[in-house]
C-alpha positions as a Markdown table, in Angstrom:
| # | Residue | x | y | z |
|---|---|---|---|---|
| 1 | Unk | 110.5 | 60.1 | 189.1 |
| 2 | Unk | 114.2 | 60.5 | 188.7 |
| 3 | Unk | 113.5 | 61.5 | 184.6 |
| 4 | Unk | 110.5 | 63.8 | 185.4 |
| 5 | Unk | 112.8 | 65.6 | 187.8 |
| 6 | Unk | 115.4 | 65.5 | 185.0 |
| 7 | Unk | 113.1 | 67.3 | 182.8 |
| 8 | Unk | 112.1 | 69.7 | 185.1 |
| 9 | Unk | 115.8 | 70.7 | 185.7 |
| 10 | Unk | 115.8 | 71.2 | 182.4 |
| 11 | Unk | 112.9 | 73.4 | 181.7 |
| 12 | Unk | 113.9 | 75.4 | 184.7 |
| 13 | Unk | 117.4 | 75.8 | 183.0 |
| 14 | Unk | 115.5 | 77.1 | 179.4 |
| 15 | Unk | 113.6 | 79.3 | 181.4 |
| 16 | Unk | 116.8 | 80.8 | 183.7 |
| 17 | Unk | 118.5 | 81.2 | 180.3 |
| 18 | Unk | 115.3 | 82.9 | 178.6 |
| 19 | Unk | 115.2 | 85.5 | 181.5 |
| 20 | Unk | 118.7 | 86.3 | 181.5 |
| 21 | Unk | 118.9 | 86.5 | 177.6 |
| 22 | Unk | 115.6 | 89.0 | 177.9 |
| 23 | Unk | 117.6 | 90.9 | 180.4 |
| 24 | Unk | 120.6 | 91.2 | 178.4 |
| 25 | Unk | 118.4 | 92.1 | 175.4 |
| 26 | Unk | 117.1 | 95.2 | 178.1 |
| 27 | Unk | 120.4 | 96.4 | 178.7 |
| 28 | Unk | 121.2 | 96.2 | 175.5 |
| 29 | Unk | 118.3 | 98.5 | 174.2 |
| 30 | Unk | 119.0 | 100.6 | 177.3 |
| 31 | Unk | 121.6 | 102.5 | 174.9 |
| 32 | Unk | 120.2 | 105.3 | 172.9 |
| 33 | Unk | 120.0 | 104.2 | 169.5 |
| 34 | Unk | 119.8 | 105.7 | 165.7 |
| 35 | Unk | 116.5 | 105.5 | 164.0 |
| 36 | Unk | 117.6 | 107.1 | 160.8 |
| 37 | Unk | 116.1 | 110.1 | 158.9 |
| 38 | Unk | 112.7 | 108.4 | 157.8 |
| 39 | Unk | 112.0 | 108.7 | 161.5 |
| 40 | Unk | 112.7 | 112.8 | 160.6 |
| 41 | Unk | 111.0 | 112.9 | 157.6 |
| 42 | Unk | 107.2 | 113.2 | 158.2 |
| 43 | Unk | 107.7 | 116.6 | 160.3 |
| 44 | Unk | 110.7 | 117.9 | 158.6 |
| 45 | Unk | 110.4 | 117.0 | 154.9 |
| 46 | Unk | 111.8 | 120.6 | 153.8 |
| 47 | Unk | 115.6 | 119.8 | 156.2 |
| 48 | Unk | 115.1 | 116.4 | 154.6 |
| 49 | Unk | 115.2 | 117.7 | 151.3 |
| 50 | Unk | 118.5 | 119.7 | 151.5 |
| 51 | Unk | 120.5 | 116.9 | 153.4 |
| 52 | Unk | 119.2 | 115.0 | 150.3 |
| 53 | Unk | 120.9 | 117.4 | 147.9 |
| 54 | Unk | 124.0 | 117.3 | 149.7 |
| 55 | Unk | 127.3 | 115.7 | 150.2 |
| 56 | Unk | 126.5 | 114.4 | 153.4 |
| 57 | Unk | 123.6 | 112.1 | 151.5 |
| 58 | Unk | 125.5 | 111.7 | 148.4 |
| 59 | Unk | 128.7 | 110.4 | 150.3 |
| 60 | Unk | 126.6 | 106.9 | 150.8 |
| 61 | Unk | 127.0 | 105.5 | 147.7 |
| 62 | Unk | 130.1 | 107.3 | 146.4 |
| 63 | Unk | 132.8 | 107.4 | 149.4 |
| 64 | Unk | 133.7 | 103.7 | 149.8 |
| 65 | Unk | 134.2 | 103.8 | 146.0 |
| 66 | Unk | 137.2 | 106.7 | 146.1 |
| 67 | Unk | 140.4 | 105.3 | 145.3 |
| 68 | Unk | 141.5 | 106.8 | 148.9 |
| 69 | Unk | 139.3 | 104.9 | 150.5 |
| 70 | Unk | 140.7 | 101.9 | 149.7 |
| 71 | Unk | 144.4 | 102.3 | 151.6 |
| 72 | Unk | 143.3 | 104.3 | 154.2 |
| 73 | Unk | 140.9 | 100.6 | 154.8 |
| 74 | Unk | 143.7 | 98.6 | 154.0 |
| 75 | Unk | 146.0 | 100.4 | 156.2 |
| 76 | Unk | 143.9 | 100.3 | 159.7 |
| 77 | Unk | 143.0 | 96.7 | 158.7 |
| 78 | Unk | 139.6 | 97.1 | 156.9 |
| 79 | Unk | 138.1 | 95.7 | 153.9 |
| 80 | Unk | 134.7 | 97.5 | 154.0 |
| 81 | Unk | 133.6 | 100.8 | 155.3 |
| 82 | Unk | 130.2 | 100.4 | 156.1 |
| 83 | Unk | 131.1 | 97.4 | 158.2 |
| 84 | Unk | 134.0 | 99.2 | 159.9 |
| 85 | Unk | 133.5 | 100.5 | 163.5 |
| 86 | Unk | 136.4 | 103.1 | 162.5 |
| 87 | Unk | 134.5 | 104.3 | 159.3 |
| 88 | Unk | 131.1 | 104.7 | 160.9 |
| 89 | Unk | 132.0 | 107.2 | 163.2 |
| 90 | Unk | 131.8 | 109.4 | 161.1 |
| 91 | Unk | 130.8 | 108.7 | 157.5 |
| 92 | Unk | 127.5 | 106.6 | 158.0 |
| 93 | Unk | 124.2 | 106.6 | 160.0 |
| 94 | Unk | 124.1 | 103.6 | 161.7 |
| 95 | Unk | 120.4 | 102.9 | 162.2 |
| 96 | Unk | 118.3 | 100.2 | 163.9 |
| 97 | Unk | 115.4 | 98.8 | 161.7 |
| 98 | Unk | 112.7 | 96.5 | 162.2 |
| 99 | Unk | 111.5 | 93.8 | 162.5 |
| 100 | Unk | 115.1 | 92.6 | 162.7 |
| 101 | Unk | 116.4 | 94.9 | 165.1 |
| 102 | Unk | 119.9 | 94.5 | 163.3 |
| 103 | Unk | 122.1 | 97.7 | 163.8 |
| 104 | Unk | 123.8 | 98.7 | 160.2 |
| 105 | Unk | 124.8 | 101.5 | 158.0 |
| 106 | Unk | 121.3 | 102.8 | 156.3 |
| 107 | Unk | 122.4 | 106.3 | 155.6 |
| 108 | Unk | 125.5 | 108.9 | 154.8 |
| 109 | Unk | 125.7 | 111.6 | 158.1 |
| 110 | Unk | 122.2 | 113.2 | 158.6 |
| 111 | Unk | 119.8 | 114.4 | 161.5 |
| 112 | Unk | 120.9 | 112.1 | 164.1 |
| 113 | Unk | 124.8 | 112.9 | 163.5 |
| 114 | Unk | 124.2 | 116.5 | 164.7 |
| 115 | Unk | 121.1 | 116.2 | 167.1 |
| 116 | Unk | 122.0 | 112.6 | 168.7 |
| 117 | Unk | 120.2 | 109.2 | 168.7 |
| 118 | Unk | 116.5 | 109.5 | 169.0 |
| 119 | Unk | 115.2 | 106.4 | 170.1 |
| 120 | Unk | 115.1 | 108.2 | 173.8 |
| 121 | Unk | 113.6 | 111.4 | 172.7 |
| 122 | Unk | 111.9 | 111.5 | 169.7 |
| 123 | Unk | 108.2 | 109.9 | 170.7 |
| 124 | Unk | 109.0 | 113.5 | 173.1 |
| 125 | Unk | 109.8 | 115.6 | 170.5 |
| 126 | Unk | 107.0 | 114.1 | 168.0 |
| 127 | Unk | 103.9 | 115.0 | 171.1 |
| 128 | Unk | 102.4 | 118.3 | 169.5 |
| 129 | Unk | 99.5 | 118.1 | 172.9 |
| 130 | Unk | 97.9 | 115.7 | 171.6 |
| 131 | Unk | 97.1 | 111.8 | 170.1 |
| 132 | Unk | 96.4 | 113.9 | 166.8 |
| 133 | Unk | 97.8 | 117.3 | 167.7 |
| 134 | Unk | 99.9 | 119.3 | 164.7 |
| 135 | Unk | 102.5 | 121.6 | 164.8 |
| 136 | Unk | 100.6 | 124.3 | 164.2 |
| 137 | Unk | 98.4 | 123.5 | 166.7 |
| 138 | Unk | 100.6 | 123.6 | 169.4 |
| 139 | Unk | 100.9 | 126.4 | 172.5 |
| 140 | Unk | 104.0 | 128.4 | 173.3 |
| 141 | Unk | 104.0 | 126.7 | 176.7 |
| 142 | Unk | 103.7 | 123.5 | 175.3 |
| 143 | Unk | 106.5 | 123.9 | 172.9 |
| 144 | Unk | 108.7 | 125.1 | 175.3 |
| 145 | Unk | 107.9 | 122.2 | 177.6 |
| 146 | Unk | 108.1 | 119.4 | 174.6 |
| 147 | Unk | 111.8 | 120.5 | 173.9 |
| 148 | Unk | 112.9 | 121.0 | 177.3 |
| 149 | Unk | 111.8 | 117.5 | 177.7 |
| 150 | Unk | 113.4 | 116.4 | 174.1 |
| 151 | Unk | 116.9 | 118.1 | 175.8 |
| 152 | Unk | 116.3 | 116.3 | 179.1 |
| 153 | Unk | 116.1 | 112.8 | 176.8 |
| 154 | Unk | 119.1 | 113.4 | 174.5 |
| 155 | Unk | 118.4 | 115.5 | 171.7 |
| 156 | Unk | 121.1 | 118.1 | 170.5 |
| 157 | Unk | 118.2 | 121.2 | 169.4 |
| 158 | Unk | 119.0 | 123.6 | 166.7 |
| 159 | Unk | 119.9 | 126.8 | 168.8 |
| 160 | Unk | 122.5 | 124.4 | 171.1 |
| 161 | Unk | 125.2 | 125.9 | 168.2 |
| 162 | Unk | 128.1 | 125.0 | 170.6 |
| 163 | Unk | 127.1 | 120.9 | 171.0 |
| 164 | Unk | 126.3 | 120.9 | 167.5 |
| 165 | Unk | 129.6 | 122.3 | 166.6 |
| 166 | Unk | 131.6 | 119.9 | 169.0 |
| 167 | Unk | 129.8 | 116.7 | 167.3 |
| 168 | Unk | 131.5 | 118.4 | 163.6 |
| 169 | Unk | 134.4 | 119.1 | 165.0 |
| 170 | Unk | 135.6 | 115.4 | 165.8 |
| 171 | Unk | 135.0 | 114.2 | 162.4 |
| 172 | Unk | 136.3 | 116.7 | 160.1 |
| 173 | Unk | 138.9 | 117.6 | 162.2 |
| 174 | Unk | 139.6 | 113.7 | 162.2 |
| 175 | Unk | 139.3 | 113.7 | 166.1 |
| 176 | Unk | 136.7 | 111.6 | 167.0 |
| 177 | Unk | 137.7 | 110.3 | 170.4 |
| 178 | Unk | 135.3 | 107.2 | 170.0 |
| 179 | Unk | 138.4 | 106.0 | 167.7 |
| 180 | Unk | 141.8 | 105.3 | 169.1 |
| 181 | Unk | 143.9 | 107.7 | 168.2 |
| 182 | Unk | 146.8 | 105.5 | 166.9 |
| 183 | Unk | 144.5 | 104.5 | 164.0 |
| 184 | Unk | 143.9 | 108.3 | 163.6 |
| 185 | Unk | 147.5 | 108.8 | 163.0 |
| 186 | Unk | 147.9 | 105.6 | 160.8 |
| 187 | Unk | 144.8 | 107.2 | 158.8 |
| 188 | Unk | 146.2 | 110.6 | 158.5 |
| 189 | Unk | 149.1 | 108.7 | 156.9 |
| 190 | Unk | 147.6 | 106.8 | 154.3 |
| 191 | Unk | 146.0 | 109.6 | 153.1 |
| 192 | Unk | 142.9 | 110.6 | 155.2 |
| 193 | Unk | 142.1 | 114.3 | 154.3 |
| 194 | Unk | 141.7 | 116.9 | 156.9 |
| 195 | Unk | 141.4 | 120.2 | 156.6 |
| 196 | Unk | 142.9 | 122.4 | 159.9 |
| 197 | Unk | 141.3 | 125.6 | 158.9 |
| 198 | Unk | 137.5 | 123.8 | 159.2 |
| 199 | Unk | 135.2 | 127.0 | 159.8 |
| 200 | Unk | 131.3 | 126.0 | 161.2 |
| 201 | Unk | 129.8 | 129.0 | 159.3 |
| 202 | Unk | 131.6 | 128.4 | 156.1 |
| 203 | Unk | 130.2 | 125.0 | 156.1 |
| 204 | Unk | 127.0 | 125.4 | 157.7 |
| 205 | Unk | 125.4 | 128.4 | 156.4 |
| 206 | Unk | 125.8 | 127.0 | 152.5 |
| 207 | Unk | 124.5 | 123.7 | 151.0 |
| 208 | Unk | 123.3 | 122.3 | 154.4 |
| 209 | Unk | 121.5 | 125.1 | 155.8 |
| 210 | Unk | 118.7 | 123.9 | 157.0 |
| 211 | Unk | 116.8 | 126.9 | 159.4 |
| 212 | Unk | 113.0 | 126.4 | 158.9 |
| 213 | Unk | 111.2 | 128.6 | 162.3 |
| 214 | Unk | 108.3 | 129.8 | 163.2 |
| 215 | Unk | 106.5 | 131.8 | 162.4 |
| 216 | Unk | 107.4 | 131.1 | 158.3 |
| 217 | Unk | 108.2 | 127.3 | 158.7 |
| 218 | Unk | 108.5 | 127.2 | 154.5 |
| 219 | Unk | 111.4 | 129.7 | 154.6 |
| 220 | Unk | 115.1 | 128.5 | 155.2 |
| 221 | Unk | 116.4 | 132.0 | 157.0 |
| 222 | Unk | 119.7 | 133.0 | 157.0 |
| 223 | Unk | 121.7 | 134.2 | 159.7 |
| 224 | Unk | 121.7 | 137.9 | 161.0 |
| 225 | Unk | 125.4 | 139.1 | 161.3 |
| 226 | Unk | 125.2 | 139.3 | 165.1 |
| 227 | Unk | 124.2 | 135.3 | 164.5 |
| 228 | Unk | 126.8 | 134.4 | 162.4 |
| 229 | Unk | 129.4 | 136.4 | 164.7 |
| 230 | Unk | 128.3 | 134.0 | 167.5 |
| 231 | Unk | 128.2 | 131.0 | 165.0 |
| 232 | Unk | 132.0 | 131.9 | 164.1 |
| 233 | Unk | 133.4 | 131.8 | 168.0 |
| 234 | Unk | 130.8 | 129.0 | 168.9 |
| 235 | Unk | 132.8 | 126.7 | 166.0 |
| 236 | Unk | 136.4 | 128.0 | 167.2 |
| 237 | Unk | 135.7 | 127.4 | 170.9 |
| 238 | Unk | 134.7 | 123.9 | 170.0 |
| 239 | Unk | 137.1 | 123.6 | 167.5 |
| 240 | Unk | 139.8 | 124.6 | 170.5 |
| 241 | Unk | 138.6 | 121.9 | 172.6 |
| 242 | Unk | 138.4 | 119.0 | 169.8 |
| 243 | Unk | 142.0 | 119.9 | 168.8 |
| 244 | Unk | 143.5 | 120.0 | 172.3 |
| 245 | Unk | 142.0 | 116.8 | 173.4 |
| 246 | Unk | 143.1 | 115.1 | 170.2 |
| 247 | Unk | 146.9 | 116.4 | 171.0 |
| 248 | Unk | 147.1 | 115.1 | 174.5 |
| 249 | Unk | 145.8 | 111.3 | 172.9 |
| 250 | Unk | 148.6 | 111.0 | 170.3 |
| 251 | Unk | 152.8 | 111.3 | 170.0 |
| 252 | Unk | 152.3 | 110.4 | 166.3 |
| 253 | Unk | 154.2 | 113.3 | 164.7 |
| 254 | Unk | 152.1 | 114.0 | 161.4 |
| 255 | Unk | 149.2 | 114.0 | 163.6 |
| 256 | Unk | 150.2 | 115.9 | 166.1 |
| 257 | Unk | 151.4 | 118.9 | 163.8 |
| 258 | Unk | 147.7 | 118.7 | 162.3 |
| 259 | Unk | 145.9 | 119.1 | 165.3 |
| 260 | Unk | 148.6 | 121.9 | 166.0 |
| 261 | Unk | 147.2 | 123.2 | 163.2 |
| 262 | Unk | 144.1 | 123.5 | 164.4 |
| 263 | Unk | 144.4 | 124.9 | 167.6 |
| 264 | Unk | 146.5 | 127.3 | 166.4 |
| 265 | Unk | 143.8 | 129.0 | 163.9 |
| 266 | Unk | 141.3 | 128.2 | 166.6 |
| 267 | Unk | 143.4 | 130.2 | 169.1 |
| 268 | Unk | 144.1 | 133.1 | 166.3 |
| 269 | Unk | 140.1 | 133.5 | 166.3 |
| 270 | Unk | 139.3 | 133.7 | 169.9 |
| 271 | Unk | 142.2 | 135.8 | 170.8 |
| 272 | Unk | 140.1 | 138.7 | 168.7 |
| 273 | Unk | 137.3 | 138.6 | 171.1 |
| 274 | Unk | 139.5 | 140.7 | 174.0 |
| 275 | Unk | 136.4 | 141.7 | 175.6 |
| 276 | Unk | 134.8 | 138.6 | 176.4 |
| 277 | Unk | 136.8 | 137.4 | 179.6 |
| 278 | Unk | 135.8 | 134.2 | 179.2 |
| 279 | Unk | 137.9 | 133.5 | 176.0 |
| 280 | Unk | 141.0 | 133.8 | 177.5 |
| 281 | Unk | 140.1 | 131.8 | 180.1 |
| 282 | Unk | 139.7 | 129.4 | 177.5 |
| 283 | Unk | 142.9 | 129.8 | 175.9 |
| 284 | Unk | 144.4 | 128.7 | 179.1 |
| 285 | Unk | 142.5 | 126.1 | 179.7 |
| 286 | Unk | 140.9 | 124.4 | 176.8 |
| 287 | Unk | 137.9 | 122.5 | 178.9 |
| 288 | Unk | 134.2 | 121.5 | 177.6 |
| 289 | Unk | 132.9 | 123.5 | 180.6 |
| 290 | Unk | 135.6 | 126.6 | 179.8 |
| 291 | Unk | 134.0 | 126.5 | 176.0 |
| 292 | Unk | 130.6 | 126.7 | 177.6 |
| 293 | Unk | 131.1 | 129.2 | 179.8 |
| 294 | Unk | 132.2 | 131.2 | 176.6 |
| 295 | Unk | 129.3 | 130.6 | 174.6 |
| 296 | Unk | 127.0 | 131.5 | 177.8 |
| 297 | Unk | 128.6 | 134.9 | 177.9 |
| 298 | Unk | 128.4 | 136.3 | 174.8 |
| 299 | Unk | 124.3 | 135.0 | 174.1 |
| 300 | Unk | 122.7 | 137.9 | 172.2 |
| 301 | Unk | 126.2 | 139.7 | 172.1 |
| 302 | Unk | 126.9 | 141.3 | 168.6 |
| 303 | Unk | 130.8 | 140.2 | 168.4 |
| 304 | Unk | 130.7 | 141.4 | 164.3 |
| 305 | Unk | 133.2 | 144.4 | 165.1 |
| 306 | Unk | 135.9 | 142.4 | 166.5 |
| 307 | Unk | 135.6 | 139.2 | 164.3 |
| 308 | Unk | 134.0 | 140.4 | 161.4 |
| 309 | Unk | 137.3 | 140.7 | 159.4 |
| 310 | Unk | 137.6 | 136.5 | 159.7 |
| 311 | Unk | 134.4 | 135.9 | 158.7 |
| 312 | Unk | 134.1 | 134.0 | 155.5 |
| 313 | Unk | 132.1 | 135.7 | 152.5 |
| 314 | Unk | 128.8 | 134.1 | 151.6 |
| 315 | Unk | 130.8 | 133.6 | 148.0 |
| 316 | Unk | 132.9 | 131.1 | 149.8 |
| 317 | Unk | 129.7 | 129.2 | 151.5 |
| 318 | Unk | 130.1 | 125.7 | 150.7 |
C-alpha cells in the first residue's frame, strides 16, 4: 500500500507540474508575437515585392558583416547580432515558426516592424466575409468593420501615419526605449550611425513606398501635396516626442547632443505651422497624447503653404 501511494504521489506531482508548465506556456503565448512576412505575402505580394528590393530586406544578410558592426557588438558585449536582444530591436524580424515554436531572427525589418505583431490580429484582418471570401469580394461595411477590428487587436493600418512614424523614429533615431539607454550611448560611441535630420517623407515616399488602394490595387500611388504636407508634420511631431524622451533617459554627453539634434530640427519644422494651435502646445510639452492631438487637428488640412519650403524634392527620395 505504502508504494502504490508512493506512486500516486508521484503521478499527481507529473501532472501538477504538466498543468502549471501548460499554464506557463499560455501566458507565454498571451504576448503578441511576430509571424513574419510569409504570413503577408499571399494578400500583399505587390508590398512584398518592394520591401524585397530594398535595404530593409537586403540588410539580413549584409549588416552583421559591416566592419562597424563588429565594435559596436564588441563594445555593448555581443558577439552576434541576430542573437542580440540589443540588435533585434531594430535590425531583424524576430518571428515564431512552426512546428518548433522557437522565436529567432527570420527576416531584416518588414511588415510587422511598422504595423505590429500579428499573431493577435491577422486571422481578423485576413476575414474578407467569408470561409472563401476575396478581397474583391468584400462590402464597404465589411471592410470598415474587419479593420476596425484589426485596430482593436493590434495592428498599426496604413493611414495611422503618426504610429507608423513613432515605430521609425526609435530606430533610426537610435532611441528605441525597449533598449537601455546607457548601451545607446556606448553604441553611439563605437560608431553606431545616426542621422538627426531623419525626415518620414524623404524616406518613405522612395524605395519603400508601398501604397496599393482601392479602387486600382496594382498601382503604387504617390502622395498628393496636401498628403505629403501632413506626412512631413506627422514625422516631426513624432520625431519631437522620440527625441525628447530619449533626452530625459541619458546624461551621456555624445548622446545627448544627438538627440538635441533632433529635437531641435524637429522643433524648427513644427514651429512653421503657426496656425495649427496644437503645435505649440506641443513644443511645450512634447507628450504621445500632445503629438496626437496635433495630428487629429490638421486631418484633411492642406499645410503645403507653410511647410512646403522644407519639403524634400522627390530627386532626393531615398
Amino acid at each position: 500500500m505504502g508504494a502504490r501511494m508512493a506512486i500516486l504521489r508521484r503521478l499527481i506531482a507529473v501532472a501538477f507540474a504538466a498543468v502549471i508548465l501548460g499554464l506557463m506556456a499560455t501566458a507565454s503565448q498571451a504576448e503578441p508575437s511576430n509571424l513574419g512576412p510569409k504570413a503577408c505575402e499571399e494578400c500583399h505580394k505587390s508590398e512584398v515585392a518592394i520591401w524585397e528590393m530594398s535595404k530593409h530586406f537586403s540588410s539580413f544578410r549584409e549588416v552583421h558583416k559591416v566592419e562597424k558592426s563588429v565594435a559596436i557588438l564588441e563594445a555593448v558585449g555581443e558577439d552576434n547580432m541576430r542573437r542580440s536582444d540589443v540588435c533585434v530591436a531594430c535590425h531583424y524580424t524576430v518571428s515564431i515558426r512552426p512546428p518548433s515554436r522557437a522565436a529567432r531572427a527570420t527576416a531584416g525589418p518588414s511588415c510587422e516592424g511598422c504595423h505590429g505583431p500579428a499573431s493577435d490580429w491577422v486571422n481578423i484582418h485576413n476575414n474578407f466575409g467569408g470561409a472563401n471570401a476575396k478581397v474583391e469580394d468584400e462590402t464597404p461595411a465589411h471592410r470598415k468593420e474587419r479593420l476596425d477590428a484589426s485596430q482593436a487587436a493590434g495592428m498599426i493600418i496604413a493611414s495611422a501615419n503618426y504610429a507608423i512614424a513613432a515605430r521609425c523614429m526609435t530606430c533610426h533615431g537610435l532611441a528605441n526605449p525597449d533598449v537601455d539607454a546607457g548601451v545607446l550611448a556606448t553604441m553611439l560611441k563605437a560608431g553606431h550611425p545616426v542621422k538627426e535630420s531623419f525626415e518620414l517623407v524623404q524616406y518613405s515616399q522612395g524605395t519603400v513606398r508601398h501604397r496599393f488602394y482601392r479602387p486600382n490595387l496594382t498601382q503604387n500611388a504617390q502622395m498628393t501635396e496636401p498628403e505629403r504636407a501632413r506626412l512631413f508634420v506627422e514625422g516631426h511631431a513624432a520625431k519631437f516626442v522620440s527625441a525628447s524622451v530619449a533626452l530625459a533617459r541619458s546624461t551621456d554627453e555624445k548622446y545627448v547632443a544627438v538627440q538635441t539634434a533632433r529635437r531641435e530640427h524637429a522643433k524648427a519644422a513644427l514651429s512653421r505651422i503657426g496656425s495649427v494651435p496644437e503645435a505649440a502646445a506641443l513644443l511645450a510639452a512634447p507628450t504621445e497624447d500632445n503629438a496626437r492631438r496635433l495630428v487629429a487637428a490638421i486631418v484633411d488640412r492642406d499645410l503645403t503653404p507653410e511647410v512646403d519650403t522644407l519639403l524634400p524634392n522627390p530627386s532626393t527620395y531615398k
